[in-house]
Amino acid sequence: MRGDAGGRVRKTVDAVYRADSRRVLATLIRLLGDFDLAEEALHDAFRAALEQWPRDGVPANPRAWLVSTGRFGAIDSLRRRARFDASLAELANQMERATRSPEVAGSAPGGGGETDSVGDDRLRLIFTCCHPALTPDAQVALTLRSVCGLTTEEVARAFLTTPPTVAQRIVRAKAKIRDARIPYEIPSRDSLADRLDAVLHVIYLVFNEGYSASSGTSITRDVLSTEAIRLGRLLVELLPEPEAVGLLALMLLHESRRAARTAADGELVLLDDQDRARWNRELITEGSALVERALSSRRFGPYALQAAIAAVHAEAPSGSQTDWAQIVGLYEVLALADPSPIIELNRAAAIAMRDGPAAGLTLIDAILERGDLANYYLAHAARADLCRQLGRRADASASYQRALDLTRQEPERRFLERRLQNLDPA
């Protein structure tokens, strides 16, 4: 096959890679029991596709073909290498015996279970990458690399670190999985809740860093929030637990405001000042429906409650028409479900909007006096804003300066600097 036909096949291979490479990898990890061997098998399978599909035609089930080709290619590779390492021969034999099992047979071309098993394989991969035995940094790096398919360089750029640092995290994570014999499995029903919390936490960390970057020159890092939402959709598709639904709703509702969060020059625009006509109504509609779905289950938790708060904001025609009483009530329920100083801070800010700046300031001062959030810039920024509204300029100036000292994101720094400059002289 030459010319245009060959070009069409290459485009088909590229499309299959974009759509199915993570699914193929997840299945190969289950079949081969090793991340590195599976990744090598994945690339070998796609290389074989580029060589064989132009000649033989695209198979009826490209994903199953790739799994089968990758699996048997890995076994053949181990047999060749066994000439120099006898232990690899037994490993190859074990893998070949495993391919005859009913579970594995379903992944072969023509096997009946390939479509059914691939979802379980992706779910296994997510739970393995987010295993609590791994450090949080390693969980995030391995998830973005193995589940989302980001390159090491893309992960490094997203988190403003170096590719060697990310690569080392991934290497250590894979070694930990191998050496600690972390099972590649979906947790049992008894342990599912705790393990699901870890998965949701990783996805939420990735989204937060994408939605509001902790440092750097940009307010957002689109690649991270996009991948987090993609992970959230995948998790809801495979395991539609109420909190997974709630997290997806929360991310979609926040994401709906992305375009309005920055001005044309890239500067930060606060929620009350945003042009709500620029909010994405499709995401709001989808997110709000997911909130209702999660809450109606009666098994909701912190993510669904946060999504409910975001939905109240999304439904308000303007900042002044926001139902702050409802938001305060939701924060009070959230504080019972998931008590934390940050939730207290958010509740205090909502009370300030409902009852006036003095009421909110009293609560924020109490949080800071306990030593909680002393190094959290948003606490000091919130205090500064309430002091400014109350005419306490010196206190506002000190709190703005403290927030500025703690902020590493350039657009937020410029926003705080403008607030400082705009304070009227005492």
Tab-separated table of N, CA, C and O in Angstrom, residues 77-159:
chain	number	residue	atom	x	y	z
A	77	SER	N	10.388	-11.168	23.362
A	77	SER	CA	11.535	-10.377	23.768
A	77	SER	C	12.195	-10.964	25.015
A	77	SER	O	13.428	-11.046	25.105
A	78	LEU	N	11.362	-11.391	25.960
A	78	LEU	CA	11.926	-12.000	27.174
A	78	LEU	C	12.659	-13.288	26.838
A	78	LEU	O	13.720	-13.588	27.421
A	79	ARG	N	12.137	-14.075	25.917
A	79	ARG	CA	12.820	-15.332	25.552
A	79	ARG	C	14.181	-15.042	24.918
A	79	ARG	O	15.161	-15.754	25.168
A	80	ARG	N	14.246	-14.011	24.081
A	80	ARG	CA	15.533	-13.666	23.472
A	80	ARG	C	16.527	-13.215	24.537
A	80	ARG	O	17.701	-13.594	24.515
A	81	ARG	N	16.037	-12.401	25.477
A	81	ARG	CA	16.924	-11.909	26.524
A	81	ARG	C	17.287	-12.986	27.530
A	81	ARG	O	18.265	-12.862	28.274
A	82	ALA	N	16.513	-14.087	27.548
A	82	ALA	CA	16.771	-15.176	28.491
A	82	ALA	C	18.095	-15.877	28.197
A	82	ALA	O	18.641	-16.576	29.061
A	83	ARG	N	18.627	-15.684	27.011
A	83	ARG	CA	19.932	-16.270	26.698
A	83	ARG	C	21.017	-15.684	27.585
A	83	ARG	O	22.049	-16.298	27.803
A	84	PHE	N	20.762	-14.464	28.094
A	84	PHE	CA	21.741	-13.797	28.940
A	84	PHE	C	21.308	-13.751	30.406
A	84	PHE	O	22.090	-13.405	31.286
A	85	ASP	N	20.036	-14.074	30.673
A	85	ASP	CA	19.509	-14.037	32.045
A	85	ASP	C	18.474	-15.148	32.155
A	85	ASP	O	17.341	-15.018	31.690
A	86	ALA	N	18.873	-16.265	32.793
A	86	ALA	CA	18.012	-17.448	32.838
A	86	ALA	C	16.703	-17.186	33.547
A	86	ALA	O	15.681	-17.832	33.254
A	87	SER	N	16.668	-16.226	34.478
A	87	SER	CA	15.440	-15.965	35.229
A	87	SER	C	14.327	-15.455	34.319
A	87	SER	O	13.138	-15.607	34.623
A	88	LEU	N	14.715	-14.844	33.197
A	88	LEU	CA	13.706	-14.305	32.287
A	88	LEU	C	12.959	-15.407	31.546
A	88	LEU	O	11.829	-15.208	31.107
A	89	ALA	N	13.588	-16.575	31.412
A	89	ALA	CA	12.926	-17.677	30.718
A	89	ALA	C	11.689	-18.122	31.488
A	89	ALA	O	10.622	-18.355	30.907
A	90	GLU	N	11.834	-18.266	32.814
A	90	GLU	CA	10.682	-18.674	33.621
A	90	GLU	C	9.603	-17.596	33.605
A	90	GLU	O	8.408	-17.904	33.574
A	91	LEU	N	10.024	-16.322	33.620
A	91	LEU	CA	9.044	-15.232	33.547
A	91	LEU	C	8.261	-15.304	32.247
A	91	LEU	O	7.038	-15.149	32.229
A	92	ALA	N	8.963	-15.572	31.145
A	92	ALA	CA	8.282	-15.702	29.858
A	92	ALA	C	7.317	-16.879	29.867
A	92	ALA	O	6.200	-16.802	29.336
A	93	ASN	N	7.728	-17.981	30.487
A	93	ASN	CA	6.843	-19.147	30.568
A	93	ASN	C	5.593	-18.835	31.379
A	93	ASN	O	4.480	-19.249	31.021
A	94	GLN	N	5.785	-18.122	32.480
A	94	GLN	CA	4.638	-17.750	33.306
A	94	GLN	C	3.657	-16.891	32.512
A	94	GLN	O	2.442	-17.076	32.588
A	95	MET	N	4.184	-15.921	31.760
A	95	MET	CA	3.317	-15.046	30.972
A	95	MET	C	2.582	-15.827	29.891
A	95	MET	O	1.400	-15.592	29.627
A	96	GLU	N	3.287	-16.789	29.270
A	96	GLU	CA	2.641	-17.562	28.217
A	96	GLU	C	1.532	-18.432	28.801
A	96	GLU	O	0.455	-18.566	28.206
A	97	ARG	N	1.784	-19.023	29.987
A	97	ARG	CA	0.731	-19.814	30.631
A	97	ARG	C	-0.462	-18.926	30.987
A	97	ARG	O	-1.618	-19.337	30.867
A	98	ALA	N	-0.145	-17.696	31.412
A	98	ALA	CA	-1.222	-16.786	31.818
A	98	ALA	C	-2.114	-16.421	30.637
A	98	ALA	O	-3.307	-16.168	30.796
A	99	THR	N	-1.540	-16.402	29.430
A	99	THR	CA	-2.340	-16.014	28.265
A	99	THR	C	-3.413	-17.044	27.944
A	99	THR	O	-4.341	-16.754	27.184
A	100	ARG	N	-3.294	-18.247	28.524
A	100	ARG	CA	-4.297	-19.279	28.250
A	100	ARG	C	-5.469	-19.209	29.224
A	100	ARG	O	-6.430	-19.956	29.088
A	101	SER	N	-5.363	-18.329	30.236
A	101	SER	CA	-6.443	-18.242	31.222
A	101	SER	C	-7.671	-17.605	30.584
A	101	SER	O	-7.566	-16.823	29.642
A	102	PRO	N	-8.876	-17.925	31.094
A	102	PRO	CA	-10.100	-17.351	30.510
A	102	PRO	C	-10.106	-15.830	30.552
A	102	PRO	O	-10.581	-15.187	29.625
A	103	GLU	N	-9.579	-15.251	31.641
A	103	GLU	CA	-9.607	-13.787	31.761
A	103	GLU	C	-8.787	-13.150	30.650
A	103	GLU	O	-9.208	-12.184	30.022
A	104	VAL	N	-7.593	-13.730	30.404
A	104	VAL	CA	-6.728	-13.164	29.379
A	104	VAL	C	-7.276	-13.463	27.989
A	104	VAL	O	-7.196	-12.649	27.080
A	105	ALA	N	-7.875	-14.625	27.834
A	105	ALA	CA	-8.414	-14.970	26.513
A	105	ALA	C	-9.430	-13.956	26.047
A	105	ALA	O	-9.559	-13.688	24.853
A	106	GLY	N	-10.143	-13.366	26.976
A	106	GLY	CA	-11.126	-12.365	26.603
A	106	GLY	C	-10.520	-11.118	26.023
A	106	GLY	O	-11.206	-10.326	25.395
A	107	SER	N	-9.190	-10.925	26.213
A	107	SER	CA	-8.525	-9.746	25.672
A	107	SER	C	-7.931	-10.012	24.292
A	107	SER	O	-7.413	-9.113	23.659
A	108	ALA	N	-7.963	-11.243	23.853
A	108	ALA	CA	-7.376	-11.573	22.567
A	108	ALA	C	-8.325	-11.223	21.438
A	108	ALA	O	-9.529	-11.110	21.631
A	109	PRO	N	-7.798	-11.026	20.224
A	109	PRO	CA	-8.675	-10.752	19.102
A	109	PRO	C	-9.714	-11.854	18.966
A	109	PRO	O	-9.410	-13.032	18.981
A	110	GLY	N	-10.968	-11.443	18.884
A	110	GLY	CA	-12.037	-12.418	18.791
A	110	GLY	C	-12.557	-12.880	20.127
A	110	GLY	O	-13.584	-13.536	20.204
A	111	GLY	N	-11.814	-12.585	21.222
A	111	GLY	CA	-12.286	-12.961	22.548
A	111	GLY	C	-13.492	-12.121	22.926
A	111	GLY	O	-13.592	-10.962	22.592
A	112	GLY	N	-14.398	-12.699	23.671
A	112	GLY	CA	-15.636	-12.004	23.948
A	112	GLY	C	-15.536	-10.945	25.009
A	112	GLY	O	-16.407	-10.098	25.104
A	113	GLY	N	-14.487	-10.992	25.839
A	113	GLY	CA	-14.484	-10.103	27.002
A	113	GLY	C	-13.652	-8.869	26.861
A	113	GLY	O	-13.509	-8.116	27.815
A	114	GLU	N	-13.078	-8.604	25.679
A	114	GLU	CA	-12.155	-7.466	25.551
A	114	GLU	C	-12.828	-6.157	25.885
A	114	GLU	O	-12.289	-5.347	26.637
A	115	THR	N	-14.014	-5.916	25.352
A	115	THR	CA	-14.695	-4.658	25.593
A	115	THR	C	-15.058	-4.510	27.058
A	115	THR	O	-14.948	-3.437	27.645
A	116	ASP	N	-15.489	-5.626	27.690
A	116	ASP	CA	-15.899	-5.563	29.088
A	116	ASP	C	-14.703	-5.365	30.006
A	116	ASP	O	-14.775	-4.668	31.007
A	117	SER	N	-13.567	-6.037	29.691
A	117	SER	CA	-12.430	-6.017	30.610
A	117	SER	C	-11.651	-4.726	30.557
A	117	SER	O	-10.991	-4.362	31.525
A	118	VAL	N	-11.721	-3.999	29.432
A	118	VAL	CA	-10.859	-2.830	29.312
A	118	VAL	C	-11.222	-1.765	30.331
A	118	VAL	O	-10.354	-1.077	30.853
A	119	GLY	N	-12.503	-1.624	30.649
A	119	GLY	CA	-12.889	-0.662	31.673
A	119	GLY	C	-12.293	-1.018	33.007
A	119	GLY	O	-11.775	-0.160	33.729
A	120	ASP	N	-12.357	-2.309	33.361
A	120	ASP	CA	-11.756	-2.754	34.613
A	120	ASP	C	-10.258	-2.514	34.616
A	120	ASP	O	-9.681	-2.164	35.645
A	121	ASP	N	-9.611	-2.707	33.476
A	121	ASP	CA	-8.165	-2.491	33.404
A	121	ASP	C	-7.811	-1.028	33.649
A	121	ASP	O	-6.850	-0.722	34.354
A	122	ARG	N	-8.579	-0.118	33.069
A	122	ARG	CA	-8.300	1.304	33.300
A	122	ARG	C	-8.540	1.673	34.752
A	122	ARG	O	-7.793	2.463	35.341
A	123	LEU	N	-9.565	1.085	35.346
A	123	LEU	CA	-9.841	1.352	36.753
A	123	LEU	C	-8.725	0.789	37.632
A	123	LEU	O	-8.286	1.429	38.593
A	124	ARG	N	-8.258	-0.418	37.299
A	124	ARG	CA	-7.117	-0.985	38.024
A	124	ARG	C	-5.908	-0.052	37.959
A	124	ARG	O	-5.206	0.161	38.949
A	125	LEU	N	-5.665	0.488	36.774
A	125	LEU	CA	-4.509	1.352	36.599
A	125	LEU	C	-4.632	2.612	37.446
A	125	LEU	O	-3.659	3.051	38.075
A	126	ILE	N	-5.822	3.208	37.480
A	126	ILE	CA	-6.015	4.418	38.285
A	126	ILE	C	-5.762	4.122	39.758
A	126	ILE	O	-5.042	4.858	40.443
A	127	PHE	N	-6.330	3.040	40.270
A	127	PHE	CA	-6.150	2.723	41.686
A	127	PHE	C	-4.700	2.374	42.000
A	127	PHE	O	-4.205	2.678	43.088
A	128	THR	N	-4.004	1.745	41.066
A	128	THR	CA	-2.599	1.413	41.291
A	128	THR	C	-1.748	2.676	41.328
A	128	THR	O	-0.890	2.837	42.215
A	129	CYS	N	-1.966	3.589	40.393
A	129	CYS	CA	-1.187	4.829	40.360
A	129	CYS	C	-1.437	5.695	41.593
A	129	CYS	O	-0.565	6.478	41.993
A	130	CYS	N	-2.619	5.578	42.179
A	130	CYS	CA	-2.983	6.398	43.343
A	130	CYS	C	-2.921	5.597	44.635
A	130	CYS	O	-3.567	5.962	45.628
A	131	HIS	N	-2.142	4.542	44.665
A	131	HIS	CA	-2.058	3.704	45.868
A	131	HIS	C	-1.459	4.514	47.013
A	131	HIS	O	-0.490	5.264	46.829
A	132	PRO	N	-2.019	4.388	48.227
A	132	PRO	CA	-1.535	5.196	49.355
A	132	PRO	C	-0.087	4.911	49.755
A	132	PRO	O	0.509	5.716	50.484
A	133	ALA	N	0.479	3.799	49.297
A	133	ALA	CA	1.891	3.528	49.602
A	133	ALA	C	2.828	4.460	48.838
A	133	ALA	O	3.999	4.596	49.201
A	134	LEU	N	2.323	5.109	47.786
A	134	LEU	CA	3.138	6.033	47.000
A	134	LEU	C	3.021	7.440	47.573
A	134	LEU	O	1.999	7.810	48.145
A	135	THR	N	4.063	8.236	47.406
A	135	THR	CA	4.008	9.621	47.866
A	135	THR	C	3.050	10.411	46.981
A	135	THR	O	2.816	10.046	45.816
A	136	PRO	N	2.474	11.514	47.501
A	136	PRO	CA	1.553	12.308	46.668
A	136	PRO	C	2.170	12.770	45.354
A	136	PRO	O	1.517	12.718	44.309
A	137	ASP	N	3.424	13.225	45.381
A	137	ASP	CA	4.090	13.651	44.151
A	137	ASP	C	4.184	12.508	43.145
A	137	ASP	O	3.992	12.695	41.941
A	138	ALA	N	4.493	11.320	43.669
A	138	ALA	CA	4.614	10.159	42.786
A	138	ALA	C	3.252	9.753	42.236
A	138	ALA	O	3.143	9.377	41.062
A	139	GLN	N	2.214	9.811	43.055
A	139	GLN	CA	0.867	9.484	42.588
A	139	GLN	C	0.472	10.381	41.417
A	139	GLN	O	-0.027	9.896	40.398
A	140	VAL	N	0.690	11.687	41.579
A	140	VAL	CA	0.305	12.632	40.536
A	140	VAL	C	1.105	12.392	39.258
A	140	VAL	O	0.556	12.323	38.151
A	141	ALA	N	2.421	12.248	39.399
A	141	ALA	CA	3.276	12.070	38.225
A	141	ALA	C	2.943	10.784	37.482
A	141	ALA	O	2.826	10.769	36.247
A	142	LEU	N	2.765	9.678	38.227
A	142	LEU	CA	2.487	8.394	37.582
A	142	LEU	C	1.101	8.389	36.940
A	142	LEU	O	0.910	7.825	35.857
A	143	THR	N	0.132	9.029	37.580
A	143	THR	CA	-1.216	9.103	37.007
A	143	THR	C	-1.209	9.887	35.699
A	143	THR	O	-1.786	9.454	34.690
A	144	LEU	N	-0.560	11.048	35.702
A	144	LEU	CA	-0.522	11.860	34.483
A	144	LEU	C	0.237	11.158	33.368
A	144	LEU	O	-0.123	11.261	32.195
A	145	ARG	N	1.285	10.415	33.735
A	145	ARG	CA	2.080	9.737	32.715
A	145	ARG	C	1.372	8.490	32.184
A	145	ARG	O	1.240	8.293	30.978
A	146	SER	N	0.914	7.630	33.086
A	146	SER	CA	0.403	6.322	32.668
A	146	SER	C	-1.074	6.346	32.290
A	146	SER	O	-1.478	5.699	31.325
A	147	VAL	N	-1.898	7.064	33.056
A	147	VAL	CA	-3.337	7.075	32.794
A	147	VAL	C	-3.689	8.103	31.718
A	147	VAL	O	-4.481	7.831	30.818
A	148	CYS	N	-3.087	9.302	31.836
A	148	CYS	CA	-3.428	10.387	30.899
A	148	CYS	C	-2.553	10.398	29.664
A	148	CYS	O	-2.931	10.975	28.646
A	149	GLY	N	-1.359	9.810	29.749
A	149	GLY	CA	-0.489	9.760	28.584
A	149	GLY	C	0.344	11.002	28.351
A	149	GLY	O	0.920	11.171	27.271
A	150	LEU	N	0.430	11.907	29.342
A	150	LEU	CA	1.295	13.071	29.192
A	150	LEU	C	2.754	12.618	29.180
A	150	LEU	O	3.130	11.661	29.861
A	151	THR	N	3.575	13.287	28.407
A	151	THR	CA	5.002	12.982	28.419
A	151	THR	C	5.622	13.513	29.705
A	151	THR	O	5.049	14.365	30.399
A	152	THR	N	6.818	13.010	30.007
A	152	THR	CA	7.535	13.497	31.187
A	152	THR	C	7.770	15.000	31.083
A	152	THR	O	7.649	15.732	32.072
A	153	GLU	N	8.082	15.481	29.878
A	153	GLU	CA	8.322	16.908	29.682
A	153	GLU	C	7.055	17.714	29.921
A	153	GLU	O	7.099	18.801	30.508
A	154	GLU	N	5.891	17.196	29.490
A	154	GLU	CA	4.628	17.907	29.705
A	154	GLU	C	4.280	17.986	31.188
A	154	GLU	O	3.817	19.021	31.677
A	155	VAL	N	4.498	16.894	31.912
A	155	VAL	CA	4.243	16.911	33.358
A	155	VAL	C	5.175	17.907	34.038
A	155	VAL	O	4.753	18.677	34.906
A	156	ALA	N	6.425	17.918	33.627
A	156	ALA	CA	7.391	18.831	34.233
A	156	ALA	C	7.015	20.284	33.981
A	156	ALA	O	7.075	21.124	34.894
A	157	ARG	N	6.611	20.598	32.750
A	157	ARG	CA	6.209	21.974	32.446
A	157	ARG	C	4.984	22.377	33.260
A	157	ARG	O	4.891	23.496	33.754
A	158	ALA	N	4.052	21.451	33.406
A	158	ALA	CA	2.821	21.770	34.120
A	158	ALA	C	3.085	22.098	35.583
A	158	ALA	O	2.422	22.961	36.165
A	159	PHE	N	4.060	21.432	36.186
A	159	PHE	CA	4.347	21.653	37.601
A	159	PHE	C	5.625	22.465	37.821
A	159	PHE	O	6.145	22.523	38.937
